[in-house]
């Protein structure tokens, strides 16, 4: 019984630490991405959605069947906070994991507010701009999932070559 | 039997303590990267820029040990060429070679060892992290 308890504890803590470490790395990657991304003042929420997707899926515009880097992690578990300077330009971006539960073998551990990172904003500040593409990654995917279209010929060409039209995107 | 039990506890300790060390190192490294970028973004080549960089790093929140402890005793160093570092720049180098590099070191964060101590391991493990960055353009260099 004692041996089983020790082994179970080792597995439980080992897995929890592994997942937490994955979260630290994911949040750091998201912070670096957010720090360089153009801050478009008229589309802040779309930008934040792309940052959340990068933390969760490792891709700002993931495919519909993308798998999160950590089990059960969802974009709503990632909090993106901009700290603005007096001029309204972003000075820092703060990312943290909120209301997430790490499910290990014997029960789980809830975490909120950590891991968190704060990176200085180093990107281009564009207060009057909107995101050039939608939050879907720039393509408007048909409901039939058979073809896609957009206003750019190169988008047409690239999507046909990639034959990725049948996929939906987040 | 008792020998096997000691061995098992040692392996459990290995999983627990090394897991914490691994996480703590990652947390400290992420913090120093953010701090180095923050410092480099404030540098303008002058001593005033160096002071701004120091103040910005002091204000930057950073935690480790599963997000429970604040990173302490952070050292910020500066360089004009990325090789010779000083913690206390004395002269303005704008005209010749400006202060263009910042290096952040988190040298004094000791993690308490829980299990491995029972089988002869150390009581603490020092987590070291160091990152340098350059300004204009701001980027990590090490």
Short mmCIF file of N, CA and C in Angstrom, two decimals, chain A residues 2-3 6-7 10 13-14 17 20-21 24-25 28 32 36 83 91-92 114 117-120 122, chain B residues 5 8-9 12 16 19-20 22-23 26-27 30 34 37-38 41-42 60-61 66-68 138-139:
data_model
loop_
_atom_site.label_atom_id
_atom_site.label_comp_id
_atom_site.label_asym_id
_atom_site.label_seq_id
_atom_site.Cartn_x
_atom_site.Cartn_y
_atom_site.Cartn_z
N UNK A 2 1.90 1.19 0.85
CA UNK A 2 2.83 2.32 0.92
C UNK A 2 3.54 2.53 -0.41
N UNK A 3 3.95 1.41 -1.01
CA UNK A 3 4.65 1.50 -2.30
C UNK A 3 3.75 2.10 -3.37
N UNK A 6 3.39 5.81 -2.86
CA UNK A 6 4.58 6.53 -3.31
C UNK A 6 4.63 6.63 -4.83
N UNK A 7 4.35 5.51 -5.49
CA UNK A 7 4.37 5.52 -6.96
C UNK A 7 3.29 6.45 -7.51
N UNK A 10 4.32 9.99 -7.11
CA UNK A 10 5.35 10.37 -8.09
C UNK A 10 4.73 10.68 -9.44
N UNK A 13 2.51 14.05 -9.16
CA UNK A 13 3.29 15.29 -9.14
C UNK A 13 4.11 15.46 -10.42
N UNK A 14 4.65 14.36 -10.90
CA UNK A 14 5.44 14.45 -12.13
C UNK A 14 4.61 14.97 -13.29
N UNK A 17 3.67 18.74 -12.73
CA UNK A 17 4.80 19.63 -13.02
C UNK A 17 5.05 19.73 -14.53
N UNK A 20 2.41 21.97 -15.98
CA UNK A 20 2.65 23.36 -15.57
C UNK A 20 3.81 23.95 -16.37
N UNK A 21 4.83 23.13 -16.59
CA UNK A 21 5.97 23.60 -17.37
C UNK A 21 5.55 23.91 -18.81
N UNK A 24 3.93 27.26 -18.74
CA UNK A 24 4.91 28.35 -18.65
C UNK A 24 5.47 28.66 -20.04
N UNK A 25 5.83 27.61 -20.76
CA UNK A 25 6.39 27.80 -22.10
C UNK A 25 5.36 28.41 -23.05
N UNK A 28 4.84 32.06 -22.24
CA UNK A 28 6.01 32.84 -22.67
C UNK A 28 6.00 33.04 -24.18
N UNK A 32 5.84 36.67 -26.10
CA UNK A 32 6.79 37.14 -27.13
C UNK A 32 6.05 37.52 -28.41
N UNK A 36 5.48 41.60 -30.14
CA UNK A 36 5.90 42.00 -31.50
C UNK A 36 4.72 42.29 -32.42
N UNK A 83 -1.19 47.01 -20.85
CA UNK A 83 -0.94 48.18 -20.00
C UNK A 83 -0.57 49.32 -20.93
N UNK A 91 2.27 49.75 -23.54
CA UNK A 91 3.63 49.75 -22.97
C UNK A 91 4.04 48.32 -22.60
N UNK A 92 3.10 47.58 -22.06
CA UNK A 92 3.37 46.19 -21.66
C UNK A 92 2.17 45.33 -22.00
N UNK A 114 -1.77 32.12 -12.72
CA UNK A 114 -0.41 31.67 -12.95
C UNK A 114 -0.42 30.43 -13.81
N UNK A 117 3.14 36.10 -17.39
CA UNK A 117 4.34 36.82 -17.85
C UNK A 117 3.94 38.23 -18.24
N UNK A 118 4.91 39.12 -18.18
CA UNK A 118 4.69 40.48 -18.67
C UNK A 118 5.86 40.84 -19.57
N UNK A 119 5.55 41.18 -20.80
CA UNK A 119 6.58 41.55 -21.77
C UNK A 119 6.40 43.01 -22.17
N UNK A 120 7.50 43.69 -22.47
CA UNK A 120 7.37 45.07 -22.96
C UNK A 120 6.83 45.03 -24.39
N UNK A 122 6.88 45.87 -28.08
CA UNK A 122 7.94 46.27 -29.01
C UNK A 122 7.43 46.39 -30.44
N UNK B 5 12.88 0.20 -0.23
CA UNK B 5 12.07 1.36 0.15
C UNK B 5 12.87 2.66 0.02
N UNK B 8 13.13 3.49 -3.58
CA UNK B 8 11.86 3.99 -4.11
C UNK B 8 11.64 5.45 -3.71
N UNK B 9 11.91 5.73 -2.44
CA UNK B 9 11.76 7.12 -1.98
C UNK B 9 12.71 8.04 -2.75
N UNK B 12 11.12 8.65 -6.09
CA UNK B 12 9.99 9.57 -5.93
C UNK B 12 10.52 10.99 -5.73
N UNK B 16 9.82 14.35 -7.94
CA UNK B 16 9.22 15.55 -7.34
C UNK B 16 10.19 16.73 -7.40
N UNK B 19 11.30 17.74 -10.92
CA UNK B 19 10.16 18.40 -11.59
C UNK B 19 10.07 19.86 -11.20
N UNK B 20 10.21 20.12 -9.90
CA UNK B 20 10.15 21.52 -9.42
C UNK B 20 11.33 22.34 -9.94
N UNK B 22 13.00 21.85 -12.66
CA UNK B 22 12.80 22.07 -14.10
C UNK B 22 11.83 23.22 -14.35
N UNK B 23 10.71 23.22 -13.61
CA UNK B 23 9.72 24.29 -13.76
C UNK B 23 10.31 25.63 -13.33
N UNK B 26 12.65 27.12 -15.84
CA UNK B 26 11.91 27.67 -16.98
C UNK B 26 11.29 29.02 -16.62
N UNK B 27 10.69 29.09 -15.43
CA UNK B 27 10.07 30.34 -14.99
C UNK B 27 11.11 31.46 -14.89
N UNK B 30 12.20 32.59 -18.39
CA UNK B 30 11.18 33.42 -19.04
C UNK B 30 11.23 34.84 -18.46
N UNK B 34 12.07 38.40 -20.46
CA UNK B 34 11.18 39.57 -20.46
C UNK B 34 11.89 40.80 -19.89
N UNK B 37 14.51 42.18 -22.39
CA UNK B 37 13.84 42.93 -23.47
C UNK B 37 13.35 44.29 -22.95
N UNK B 38 12.82 44.27 -21.73
CA UNK B 38 12.35 45.54 -21.13
C UNK B 38 13.51 46.52 -20.99
N UNK B 41 14.73 47.81 -24.34
CA UNK B 41 13.80 48.73 -24.99
C UNK B 41 13.89 50.14 -24.42
N UNK B 42 14.47 50.27 -23.22
CA UNK B 42 14.60 51.59 -22.60
C UNK B 42 15.95 52.25 -22.92
N UNK B 60 9.07 45.37 -13.17
CA UNK B 60 8.52 44.23 -13.90
C UNK B 60 8.19 43.09 -12.94
N UNK B 61 6.93 42.63 -12.95
CA UNK B 61 6.59 41.52 -12.05
C UNK B 61 7.18 40.21 -12.56
N UNK B 66 6.64 27.69 -9.11
CA UNK B 66 5.23 27.51 -9.46
C UNK B 66 4.42 28.78 -9.25
N UNK B 67 5.05 29.89 -9.51
CA UNK B 67 4.37 31.17 -9.44
C UNK B 67 4.09 31.67 -8.04
N UNK B 68 4.76 31.09 -7.03
CA UNK B 68 4.45 31.44 -5.65
C UNK B 68 5.41 32.45 -5.03
N UNK B 138 15.35 46.00 -30.85
CA UNK B 138 15.32 45.25 -29.59
C UNK B 138 15.16 43.78 -29.89
N UNK B 139 16.13 42.99 -29.44
CA UNK B 139 16.02 41.54 -29.64
C UNK B 139 16.91 40.82 -28.63
#
